[in-house]
Short mmCIF file of N, CA and C in Angstrom, two decimals:
data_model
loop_
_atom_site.label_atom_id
_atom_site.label_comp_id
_atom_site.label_asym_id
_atom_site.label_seq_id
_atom_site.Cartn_x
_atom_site.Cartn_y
_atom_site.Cartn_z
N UNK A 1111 0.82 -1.18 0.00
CA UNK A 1111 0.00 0.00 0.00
C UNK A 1111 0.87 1.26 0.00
N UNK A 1112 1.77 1.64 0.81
CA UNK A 1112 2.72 2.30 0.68
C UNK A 1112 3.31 2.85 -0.52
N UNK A 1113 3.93 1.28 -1.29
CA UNK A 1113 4.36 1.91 -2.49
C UNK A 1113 3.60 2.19 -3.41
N UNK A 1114 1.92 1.51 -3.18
CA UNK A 1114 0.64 2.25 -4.52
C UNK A 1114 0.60 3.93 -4.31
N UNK A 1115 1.01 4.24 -2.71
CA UNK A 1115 0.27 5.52 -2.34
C UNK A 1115 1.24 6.42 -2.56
N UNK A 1116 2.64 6.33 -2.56
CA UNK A 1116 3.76 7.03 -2.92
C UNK A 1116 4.79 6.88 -4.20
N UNK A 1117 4.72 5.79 -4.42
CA UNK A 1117 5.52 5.62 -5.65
C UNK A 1117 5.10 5.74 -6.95
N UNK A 1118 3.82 4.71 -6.89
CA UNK A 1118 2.63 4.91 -8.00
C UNK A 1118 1.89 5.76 -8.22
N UNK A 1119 1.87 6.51 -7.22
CA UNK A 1119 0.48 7.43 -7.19
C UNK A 1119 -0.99 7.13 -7.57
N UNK A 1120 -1.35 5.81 -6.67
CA UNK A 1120 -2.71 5.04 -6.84
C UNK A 1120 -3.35 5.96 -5.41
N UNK A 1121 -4.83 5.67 -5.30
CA UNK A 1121 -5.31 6.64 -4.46
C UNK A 1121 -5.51 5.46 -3.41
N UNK A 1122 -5.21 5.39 -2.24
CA UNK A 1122 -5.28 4.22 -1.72
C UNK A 1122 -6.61 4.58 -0.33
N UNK A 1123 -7.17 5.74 -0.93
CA UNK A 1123 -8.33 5.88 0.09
C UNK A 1123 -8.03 6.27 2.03
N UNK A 1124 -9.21 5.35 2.42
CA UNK A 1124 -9.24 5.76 4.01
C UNK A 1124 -8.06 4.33 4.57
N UNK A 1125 -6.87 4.27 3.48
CA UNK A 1125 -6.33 2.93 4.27
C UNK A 1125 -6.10 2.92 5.82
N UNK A 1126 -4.94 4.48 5.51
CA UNK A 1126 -4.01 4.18 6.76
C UNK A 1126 -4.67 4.46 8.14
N UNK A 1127 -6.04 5.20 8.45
CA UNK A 1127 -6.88 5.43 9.54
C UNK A 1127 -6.74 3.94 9.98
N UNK A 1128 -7.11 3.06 9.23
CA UNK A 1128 -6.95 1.46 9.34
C UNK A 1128 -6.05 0.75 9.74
N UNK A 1129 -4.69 1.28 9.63
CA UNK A 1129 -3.49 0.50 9.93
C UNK A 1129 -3.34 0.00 11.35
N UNK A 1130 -3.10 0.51 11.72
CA UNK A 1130 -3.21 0.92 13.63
C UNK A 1130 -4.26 -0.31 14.20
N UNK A 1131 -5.26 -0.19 14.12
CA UNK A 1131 -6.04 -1.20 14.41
C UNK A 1131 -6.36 -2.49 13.78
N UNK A 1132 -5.60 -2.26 12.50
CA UNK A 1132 -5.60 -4.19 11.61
C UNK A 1132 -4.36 -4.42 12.66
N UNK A 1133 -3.34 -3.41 12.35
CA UNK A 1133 -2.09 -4.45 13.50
C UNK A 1133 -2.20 -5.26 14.58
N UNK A 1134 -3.26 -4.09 15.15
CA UNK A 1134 -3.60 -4.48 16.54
C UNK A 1134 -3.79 -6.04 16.88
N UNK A 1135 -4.73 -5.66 15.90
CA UNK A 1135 -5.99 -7.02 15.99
C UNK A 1135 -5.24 -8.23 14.89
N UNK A 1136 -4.17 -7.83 14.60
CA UNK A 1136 -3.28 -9.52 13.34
C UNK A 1136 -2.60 -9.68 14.47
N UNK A 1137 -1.64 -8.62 15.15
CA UNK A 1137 -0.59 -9.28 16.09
C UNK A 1137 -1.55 -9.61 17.23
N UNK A 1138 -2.78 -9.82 18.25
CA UNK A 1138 -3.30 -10.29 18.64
C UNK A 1138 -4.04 -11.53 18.46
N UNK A 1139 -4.05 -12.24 17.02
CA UNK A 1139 -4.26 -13.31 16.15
C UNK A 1139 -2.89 -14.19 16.25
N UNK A 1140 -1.89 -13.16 15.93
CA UNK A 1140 -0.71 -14.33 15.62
C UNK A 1140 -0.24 -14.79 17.34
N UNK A 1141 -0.59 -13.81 18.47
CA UNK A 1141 0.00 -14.04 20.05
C UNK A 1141 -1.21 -15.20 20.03
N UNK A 1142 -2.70 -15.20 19.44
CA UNK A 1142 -3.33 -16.40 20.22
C UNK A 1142 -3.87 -17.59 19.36
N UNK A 1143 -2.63 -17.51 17.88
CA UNK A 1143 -2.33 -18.99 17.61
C UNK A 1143 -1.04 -20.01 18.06
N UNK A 1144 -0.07 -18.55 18.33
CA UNK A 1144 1.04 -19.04 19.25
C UNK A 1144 0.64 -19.48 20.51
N UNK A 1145 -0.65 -19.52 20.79
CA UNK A 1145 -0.40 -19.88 22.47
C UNK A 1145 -0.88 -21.39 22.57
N UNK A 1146 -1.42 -21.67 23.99
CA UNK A 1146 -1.70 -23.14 24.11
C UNK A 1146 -3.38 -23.63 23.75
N UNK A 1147 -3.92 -22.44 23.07
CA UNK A 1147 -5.21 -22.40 22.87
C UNK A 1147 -6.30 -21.47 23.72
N UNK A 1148 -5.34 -21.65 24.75
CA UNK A 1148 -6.15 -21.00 26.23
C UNK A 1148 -6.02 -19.23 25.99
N UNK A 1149 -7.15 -18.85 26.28
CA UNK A 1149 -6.81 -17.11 26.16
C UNK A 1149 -5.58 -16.80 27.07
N UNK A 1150 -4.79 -16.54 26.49
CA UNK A 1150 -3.34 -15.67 27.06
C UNK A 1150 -3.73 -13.86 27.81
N UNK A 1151 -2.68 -13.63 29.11
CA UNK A 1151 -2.73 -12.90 29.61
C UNK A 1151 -1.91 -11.85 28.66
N UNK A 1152 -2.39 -10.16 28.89
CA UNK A 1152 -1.74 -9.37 28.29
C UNK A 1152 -1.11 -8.71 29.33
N UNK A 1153 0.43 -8.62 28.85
CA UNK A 1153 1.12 -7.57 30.04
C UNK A 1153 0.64 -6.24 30.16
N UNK A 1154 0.77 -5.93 31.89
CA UNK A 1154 -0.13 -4.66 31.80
C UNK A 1154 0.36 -3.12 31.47
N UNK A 1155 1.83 -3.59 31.20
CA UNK A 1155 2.12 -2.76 30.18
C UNK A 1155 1.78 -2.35 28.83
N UNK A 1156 1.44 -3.19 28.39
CA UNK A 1156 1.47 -3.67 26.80
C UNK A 1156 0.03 -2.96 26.48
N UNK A 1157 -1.01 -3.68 28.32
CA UNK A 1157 -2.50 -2.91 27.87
C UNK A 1157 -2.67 -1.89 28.15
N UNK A 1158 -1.83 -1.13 28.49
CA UNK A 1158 -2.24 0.30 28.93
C UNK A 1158 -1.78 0.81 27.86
N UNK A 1159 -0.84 0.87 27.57
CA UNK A 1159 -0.27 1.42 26.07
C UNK A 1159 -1.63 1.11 24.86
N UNK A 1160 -2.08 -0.24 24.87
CA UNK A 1160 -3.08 -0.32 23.55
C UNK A 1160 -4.26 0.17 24.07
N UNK A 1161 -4.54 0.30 25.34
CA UNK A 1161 -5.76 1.21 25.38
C UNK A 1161 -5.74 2.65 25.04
N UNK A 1162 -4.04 3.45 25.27
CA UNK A 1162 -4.41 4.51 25.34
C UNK A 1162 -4.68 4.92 23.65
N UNK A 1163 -3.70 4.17 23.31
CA UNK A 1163 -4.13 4.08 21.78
C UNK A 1163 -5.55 3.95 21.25
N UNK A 1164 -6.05 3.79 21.53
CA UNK A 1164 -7.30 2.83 21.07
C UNK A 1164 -8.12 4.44 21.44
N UNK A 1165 -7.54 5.02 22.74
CA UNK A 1165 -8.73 6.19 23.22
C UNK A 1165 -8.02 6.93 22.61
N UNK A 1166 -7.01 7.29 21.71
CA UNK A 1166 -6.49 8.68 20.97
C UNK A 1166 -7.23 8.32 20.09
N UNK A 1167 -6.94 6.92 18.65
CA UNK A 1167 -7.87 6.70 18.14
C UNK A 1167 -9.68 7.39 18.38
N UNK A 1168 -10.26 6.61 19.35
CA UNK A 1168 -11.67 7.18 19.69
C UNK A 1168 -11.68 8.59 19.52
N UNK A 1169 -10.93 9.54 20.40
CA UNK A 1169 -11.33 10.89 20.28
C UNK A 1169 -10.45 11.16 18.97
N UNK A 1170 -9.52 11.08 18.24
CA UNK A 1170 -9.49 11.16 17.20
C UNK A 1170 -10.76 11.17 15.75
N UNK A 1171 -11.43 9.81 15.63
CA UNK A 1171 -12.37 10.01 15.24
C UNK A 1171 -13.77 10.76 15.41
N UNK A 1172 -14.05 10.86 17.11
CA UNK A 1172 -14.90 12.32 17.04
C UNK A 1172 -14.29 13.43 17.03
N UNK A 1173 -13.16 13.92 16.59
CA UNK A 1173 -12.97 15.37 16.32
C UNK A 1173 -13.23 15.35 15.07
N UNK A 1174 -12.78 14.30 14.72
CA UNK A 1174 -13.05 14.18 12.78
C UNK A 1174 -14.44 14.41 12.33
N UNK A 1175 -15.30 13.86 13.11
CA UNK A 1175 -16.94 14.02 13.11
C UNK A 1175 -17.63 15.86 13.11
N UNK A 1176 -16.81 15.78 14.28
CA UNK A 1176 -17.38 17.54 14.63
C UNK A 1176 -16.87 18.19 14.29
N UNK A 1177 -15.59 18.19 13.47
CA UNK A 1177 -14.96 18.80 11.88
C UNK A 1177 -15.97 19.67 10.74
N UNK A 1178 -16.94 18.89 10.92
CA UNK A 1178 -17.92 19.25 9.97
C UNK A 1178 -18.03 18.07 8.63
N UNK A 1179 -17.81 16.81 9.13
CA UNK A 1179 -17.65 15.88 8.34
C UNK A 1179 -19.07 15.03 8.26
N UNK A 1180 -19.41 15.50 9.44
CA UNK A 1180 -21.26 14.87 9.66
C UNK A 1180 -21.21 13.49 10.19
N UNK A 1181 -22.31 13.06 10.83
CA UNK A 1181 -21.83 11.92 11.62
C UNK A 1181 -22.57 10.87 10.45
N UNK A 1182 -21.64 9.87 10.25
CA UNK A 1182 -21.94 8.47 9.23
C UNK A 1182 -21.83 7.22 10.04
N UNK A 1183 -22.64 6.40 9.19
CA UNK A 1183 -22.61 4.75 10.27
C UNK A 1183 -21.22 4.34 10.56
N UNK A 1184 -19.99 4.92 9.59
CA UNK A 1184 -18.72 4.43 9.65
C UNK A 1184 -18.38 4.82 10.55
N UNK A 1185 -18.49 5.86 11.14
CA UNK A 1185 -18.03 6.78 12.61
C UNK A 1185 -18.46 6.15 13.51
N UNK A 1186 -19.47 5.67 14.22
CA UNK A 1186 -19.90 5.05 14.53
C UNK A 1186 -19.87 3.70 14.53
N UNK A 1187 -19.27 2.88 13.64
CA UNK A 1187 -18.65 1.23 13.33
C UNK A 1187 -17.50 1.88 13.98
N UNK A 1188 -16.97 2.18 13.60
CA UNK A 1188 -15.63 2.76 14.26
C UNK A 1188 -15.22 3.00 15.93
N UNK A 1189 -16.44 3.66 16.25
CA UNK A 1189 -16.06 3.65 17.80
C UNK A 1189 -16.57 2.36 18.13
N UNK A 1190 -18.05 1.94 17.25
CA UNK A 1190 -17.73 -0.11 18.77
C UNK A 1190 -16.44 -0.36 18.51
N UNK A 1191 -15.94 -0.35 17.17
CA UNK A 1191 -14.33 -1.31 17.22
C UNK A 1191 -13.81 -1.00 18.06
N UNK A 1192 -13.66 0.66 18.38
CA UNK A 1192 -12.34 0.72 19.56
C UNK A 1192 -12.93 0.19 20.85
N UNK A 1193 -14.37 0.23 21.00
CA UNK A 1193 -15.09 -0.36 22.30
C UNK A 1193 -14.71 -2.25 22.46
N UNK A 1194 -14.80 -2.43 21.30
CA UNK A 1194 -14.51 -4.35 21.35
C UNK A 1194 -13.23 -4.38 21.61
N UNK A 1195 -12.03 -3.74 20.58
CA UNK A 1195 -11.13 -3.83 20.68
C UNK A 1195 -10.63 -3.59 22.11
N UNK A 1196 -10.82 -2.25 22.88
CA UNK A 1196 -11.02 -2.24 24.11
C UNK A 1196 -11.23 -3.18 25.27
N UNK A 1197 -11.88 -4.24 25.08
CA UNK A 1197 -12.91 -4.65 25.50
C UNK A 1197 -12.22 -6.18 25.53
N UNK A 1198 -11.10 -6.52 24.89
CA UNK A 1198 -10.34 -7.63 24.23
C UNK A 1198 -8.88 -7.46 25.29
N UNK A 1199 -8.65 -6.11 25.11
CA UNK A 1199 -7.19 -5.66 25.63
C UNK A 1199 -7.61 -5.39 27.32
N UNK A 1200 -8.33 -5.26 27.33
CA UNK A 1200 -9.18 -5.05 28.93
C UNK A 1200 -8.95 -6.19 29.72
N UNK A 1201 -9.76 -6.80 29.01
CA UNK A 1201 -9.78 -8.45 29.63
C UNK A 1201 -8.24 -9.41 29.39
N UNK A 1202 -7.53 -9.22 28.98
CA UNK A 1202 -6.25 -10.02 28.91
C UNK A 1202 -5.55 -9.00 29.81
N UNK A 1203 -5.40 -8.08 30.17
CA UNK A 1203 -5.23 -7.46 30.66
C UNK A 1203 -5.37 -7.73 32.58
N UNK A 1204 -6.69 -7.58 32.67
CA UNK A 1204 -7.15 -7.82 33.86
C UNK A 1204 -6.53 -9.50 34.53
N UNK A 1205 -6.61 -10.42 33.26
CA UNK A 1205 -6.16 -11.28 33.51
C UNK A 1205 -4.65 -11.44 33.86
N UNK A 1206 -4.02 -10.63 33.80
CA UNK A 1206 -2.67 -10.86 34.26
C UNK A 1206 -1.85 -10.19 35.56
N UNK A 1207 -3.05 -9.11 35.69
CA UNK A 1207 -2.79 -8.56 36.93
C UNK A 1207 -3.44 -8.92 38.27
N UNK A 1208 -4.62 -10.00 38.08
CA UNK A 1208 -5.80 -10.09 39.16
C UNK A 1208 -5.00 -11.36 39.51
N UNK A 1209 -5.55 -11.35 40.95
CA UNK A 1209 -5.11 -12.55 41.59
C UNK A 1209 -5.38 -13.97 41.21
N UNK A 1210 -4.19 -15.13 41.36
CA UNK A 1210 -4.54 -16.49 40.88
C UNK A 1210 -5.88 -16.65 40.25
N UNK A 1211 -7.13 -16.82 41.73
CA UNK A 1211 -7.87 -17.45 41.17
C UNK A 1211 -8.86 -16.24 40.53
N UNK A 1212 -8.72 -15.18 40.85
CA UNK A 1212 -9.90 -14.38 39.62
C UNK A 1212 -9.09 -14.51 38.37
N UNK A 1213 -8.03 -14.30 38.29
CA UNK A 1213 -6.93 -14.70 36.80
C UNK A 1213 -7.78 -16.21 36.22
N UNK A 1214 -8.07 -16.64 37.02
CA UNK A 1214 -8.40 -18.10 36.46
C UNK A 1214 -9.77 -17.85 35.55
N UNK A 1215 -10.40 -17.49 36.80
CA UNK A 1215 -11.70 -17.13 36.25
C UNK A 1215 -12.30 -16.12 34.92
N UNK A 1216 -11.31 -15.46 34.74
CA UNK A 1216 -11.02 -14.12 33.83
C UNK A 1216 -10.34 -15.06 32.50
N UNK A 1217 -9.90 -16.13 32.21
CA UNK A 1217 -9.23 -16.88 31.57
C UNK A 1217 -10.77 -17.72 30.97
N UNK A 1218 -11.14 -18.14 31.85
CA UNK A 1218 -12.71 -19.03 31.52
C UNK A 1218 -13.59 -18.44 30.54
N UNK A 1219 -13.76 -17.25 31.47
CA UNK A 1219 -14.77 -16.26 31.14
C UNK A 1219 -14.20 -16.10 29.47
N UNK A 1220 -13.06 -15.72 29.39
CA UNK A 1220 -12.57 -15.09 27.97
C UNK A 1220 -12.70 -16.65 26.78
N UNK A 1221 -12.63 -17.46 26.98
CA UNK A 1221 -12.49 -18.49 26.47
C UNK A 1221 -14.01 -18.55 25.03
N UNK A 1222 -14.79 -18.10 26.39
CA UNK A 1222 -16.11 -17.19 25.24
C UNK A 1222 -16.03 -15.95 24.78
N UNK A 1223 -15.61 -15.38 25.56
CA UNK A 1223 -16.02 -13.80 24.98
C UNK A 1223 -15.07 -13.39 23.90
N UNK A 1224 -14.03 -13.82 23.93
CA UNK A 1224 -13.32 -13.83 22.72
C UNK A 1224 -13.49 -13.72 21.49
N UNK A 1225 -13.81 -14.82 21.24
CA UNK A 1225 -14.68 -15.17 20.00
C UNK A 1225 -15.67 -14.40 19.66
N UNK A 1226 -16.81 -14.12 20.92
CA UNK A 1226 -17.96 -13.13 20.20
C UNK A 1226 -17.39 -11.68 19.88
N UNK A 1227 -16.02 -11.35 20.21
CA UNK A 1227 -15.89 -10.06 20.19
C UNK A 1227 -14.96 -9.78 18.78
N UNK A 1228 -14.24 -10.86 18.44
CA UNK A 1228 -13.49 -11.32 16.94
C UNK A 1228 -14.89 -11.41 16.04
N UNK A 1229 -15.37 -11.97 16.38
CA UNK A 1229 -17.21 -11.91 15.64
C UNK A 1229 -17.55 -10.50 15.57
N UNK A 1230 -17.82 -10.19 16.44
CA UNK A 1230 -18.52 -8.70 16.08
C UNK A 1230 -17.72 -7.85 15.26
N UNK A 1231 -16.39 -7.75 15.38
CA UNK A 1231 -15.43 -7.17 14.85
C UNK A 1231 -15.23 -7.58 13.54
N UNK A 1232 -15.22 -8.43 12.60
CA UNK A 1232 -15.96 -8.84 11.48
C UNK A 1232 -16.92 -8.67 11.03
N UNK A 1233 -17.85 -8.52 11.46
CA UNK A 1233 -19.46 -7.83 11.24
C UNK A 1233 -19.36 -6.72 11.26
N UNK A 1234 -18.33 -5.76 11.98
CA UNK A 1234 -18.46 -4.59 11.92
C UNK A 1234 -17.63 -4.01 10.27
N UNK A 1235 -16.68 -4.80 10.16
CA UNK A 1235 -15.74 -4.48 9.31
C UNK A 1235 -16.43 -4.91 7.97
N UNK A 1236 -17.26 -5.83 7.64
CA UNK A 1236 -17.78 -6.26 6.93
C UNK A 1236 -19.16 -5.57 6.42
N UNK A 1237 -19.82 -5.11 7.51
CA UNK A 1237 -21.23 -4.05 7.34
C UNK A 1237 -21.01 -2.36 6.78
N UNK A 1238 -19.53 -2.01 7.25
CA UNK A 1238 -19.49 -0.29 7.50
C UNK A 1238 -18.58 -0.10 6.38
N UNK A 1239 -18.69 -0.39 5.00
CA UNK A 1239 -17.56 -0.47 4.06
C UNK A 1239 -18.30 1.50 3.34
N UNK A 1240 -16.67 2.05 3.71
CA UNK A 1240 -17.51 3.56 3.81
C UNK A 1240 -16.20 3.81 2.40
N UNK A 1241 -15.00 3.48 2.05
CA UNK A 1241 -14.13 3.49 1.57
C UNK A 1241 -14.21 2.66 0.10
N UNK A 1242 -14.72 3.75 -0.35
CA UNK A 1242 -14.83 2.92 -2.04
C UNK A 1242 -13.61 2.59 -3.27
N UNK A 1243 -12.07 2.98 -2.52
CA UNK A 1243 -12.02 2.55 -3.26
C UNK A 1243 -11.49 1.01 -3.71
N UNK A 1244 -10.59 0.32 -4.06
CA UNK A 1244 -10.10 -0.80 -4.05
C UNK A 1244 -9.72 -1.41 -3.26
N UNK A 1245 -8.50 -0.82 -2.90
CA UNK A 1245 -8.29 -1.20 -1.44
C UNK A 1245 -8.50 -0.95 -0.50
N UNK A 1246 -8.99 0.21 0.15
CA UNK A 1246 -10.54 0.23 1.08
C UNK A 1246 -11.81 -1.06 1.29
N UNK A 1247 -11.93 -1.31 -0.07
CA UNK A 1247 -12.98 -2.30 0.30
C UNK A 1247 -12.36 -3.98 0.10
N UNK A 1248 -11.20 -4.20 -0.17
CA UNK A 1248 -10.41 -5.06 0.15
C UNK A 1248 -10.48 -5.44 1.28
N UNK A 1249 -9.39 -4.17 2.17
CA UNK A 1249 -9.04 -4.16 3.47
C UNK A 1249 -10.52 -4.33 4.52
N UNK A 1250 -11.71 -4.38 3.96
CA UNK A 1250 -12.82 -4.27 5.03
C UNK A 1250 -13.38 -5.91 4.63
N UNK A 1251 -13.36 -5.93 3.50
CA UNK A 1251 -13.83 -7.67 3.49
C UNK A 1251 -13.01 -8.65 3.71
N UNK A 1252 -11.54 -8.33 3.64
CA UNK A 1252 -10.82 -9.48 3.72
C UNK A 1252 -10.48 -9.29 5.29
N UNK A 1253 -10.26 -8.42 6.21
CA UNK A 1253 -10.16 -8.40 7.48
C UNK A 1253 -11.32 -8.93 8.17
N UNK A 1254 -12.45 -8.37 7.87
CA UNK A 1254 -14.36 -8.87 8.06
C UNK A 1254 -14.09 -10.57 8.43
N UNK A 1255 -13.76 -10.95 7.04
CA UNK A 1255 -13.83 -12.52 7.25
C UNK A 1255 -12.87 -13.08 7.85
N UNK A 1256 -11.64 -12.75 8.11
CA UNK A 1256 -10.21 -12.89 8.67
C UNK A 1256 -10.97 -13.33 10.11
N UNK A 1257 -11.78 -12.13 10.86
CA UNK A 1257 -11.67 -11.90 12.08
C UNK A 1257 -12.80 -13.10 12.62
N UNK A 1258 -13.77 -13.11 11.48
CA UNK A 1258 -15.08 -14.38 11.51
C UNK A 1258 -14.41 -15.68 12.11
N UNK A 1259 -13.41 -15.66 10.91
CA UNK A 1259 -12.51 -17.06 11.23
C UNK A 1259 -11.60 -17.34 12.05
N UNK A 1260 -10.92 -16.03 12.88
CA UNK A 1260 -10.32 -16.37 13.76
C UNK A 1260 -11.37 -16.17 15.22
N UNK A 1261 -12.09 -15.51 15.15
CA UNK A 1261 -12.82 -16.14 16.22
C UNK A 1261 -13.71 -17.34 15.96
N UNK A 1262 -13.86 -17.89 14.91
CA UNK A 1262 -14.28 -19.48 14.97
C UNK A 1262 -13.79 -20.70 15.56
N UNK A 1263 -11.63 -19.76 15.08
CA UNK A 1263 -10.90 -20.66 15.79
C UNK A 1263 -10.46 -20.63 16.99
N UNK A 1264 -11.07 -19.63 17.22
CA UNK A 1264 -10.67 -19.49 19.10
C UNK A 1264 -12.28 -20.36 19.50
N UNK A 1265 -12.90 -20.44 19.65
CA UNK A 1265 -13.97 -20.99 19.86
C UNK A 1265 -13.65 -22.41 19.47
N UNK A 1266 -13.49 -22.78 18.64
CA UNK A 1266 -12.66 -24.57 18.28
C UNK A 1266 -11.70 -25.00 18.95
N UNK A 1267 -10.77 -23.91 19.70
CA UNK A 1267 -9.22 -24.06 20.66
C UNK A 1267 -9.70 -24.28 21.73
N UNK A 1268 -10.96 -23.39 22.51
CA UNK A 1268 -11.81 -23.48 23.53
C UNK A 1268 -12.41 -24.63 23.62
N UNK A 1269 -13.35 -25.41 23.28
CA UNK A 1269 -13.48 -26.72 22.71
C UNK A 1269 -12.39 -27.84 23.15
N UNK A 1270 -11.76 -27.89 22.37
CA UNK A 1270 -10.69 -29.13 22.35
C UNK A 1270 -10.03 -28.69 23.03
N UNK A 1271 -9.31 -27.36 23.92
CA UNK A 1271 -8.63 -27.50 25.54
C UNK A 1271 -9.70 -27.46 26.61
N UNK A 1272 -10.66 -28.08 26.47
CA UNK A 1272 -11.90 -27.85 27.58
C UNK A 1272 -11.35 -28.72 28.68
N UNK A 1273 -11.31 -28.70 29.95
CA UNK A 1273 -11.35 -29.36 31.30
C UNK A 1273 -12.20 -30.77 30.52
#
């Protein structure tokens, strides 16, 4: 994308607003196929840093709104993501700082919520395609289904490491 948007001079749209949060959410894919299946704890370093991100992001996109840009469903797809995404980094999070057995429990708990939140996050990416052009709507269907399927497979890892 880089070299379409600088070298070529292709219009590569609303990519890079996007970058930041595909990373997020691939290197959080590749930490929980590397693991033992079991939702992995996030250092609480690691989550404070991606939350604060996540809230520059957020108010980033409502200044963009009250810009005079008008409020669209994409603005709005946009903040649940940072709310799920949130909401992902929260909970691995909590899990590594709370004691043994709420850690345990926070591990259980995620074993589901995971998945529904890789789900929604596909649905979102998949419903709010605001970026017409090529790779804009690339980057929203092929991440959409990416995220379907990796929370299918966290939900299948959950499964077959069950007690």
């Amino acid at each position: 994308c880089v070299q379409q948007a600088f070298v070529l001079g292709i219009n590569t749209g609303e990519f890079y607003p996007h970058l930041i949060p595909g990373l997020l959410l691939m290197r959080g894919g590749v930490l929980a196929l590397g693991s033992s299946g079991l939702p992995f704890p996030i250092a609480a370093s690691q989550g404070v840093c991606t939350l604060a991100v996540l809230l520059l992001l957020a108010v980033g996109q409502w200044y963009q709104t009250l810009l005079g840009r008008g409020l669209h469903v994409a603005h709005v797809a946009h903040e649940l993501m940072f709310i799920v995404v949130g909401c992902l980094v929260l909970t691995g999070t909590l899990q590594s700082v709370l004691p043994a057995p709420r850690a345990a429990q926070m591990q259980e708990a995620r074993r589901l919520l995971d998945p529904i939140c890789y789900a929604a996050l596909g649905v979102l990416f998949l419903s709010h395609i605001h970026d017409k052009s090529a790779v804009g709507t690339a980057w929203h269907v092929v991440l959409g289904w990416a995220l379907i399927g990796q929370a299918a497979a966290l939900l299948l890892a959950s499964f077959v490491h069950a007690h």
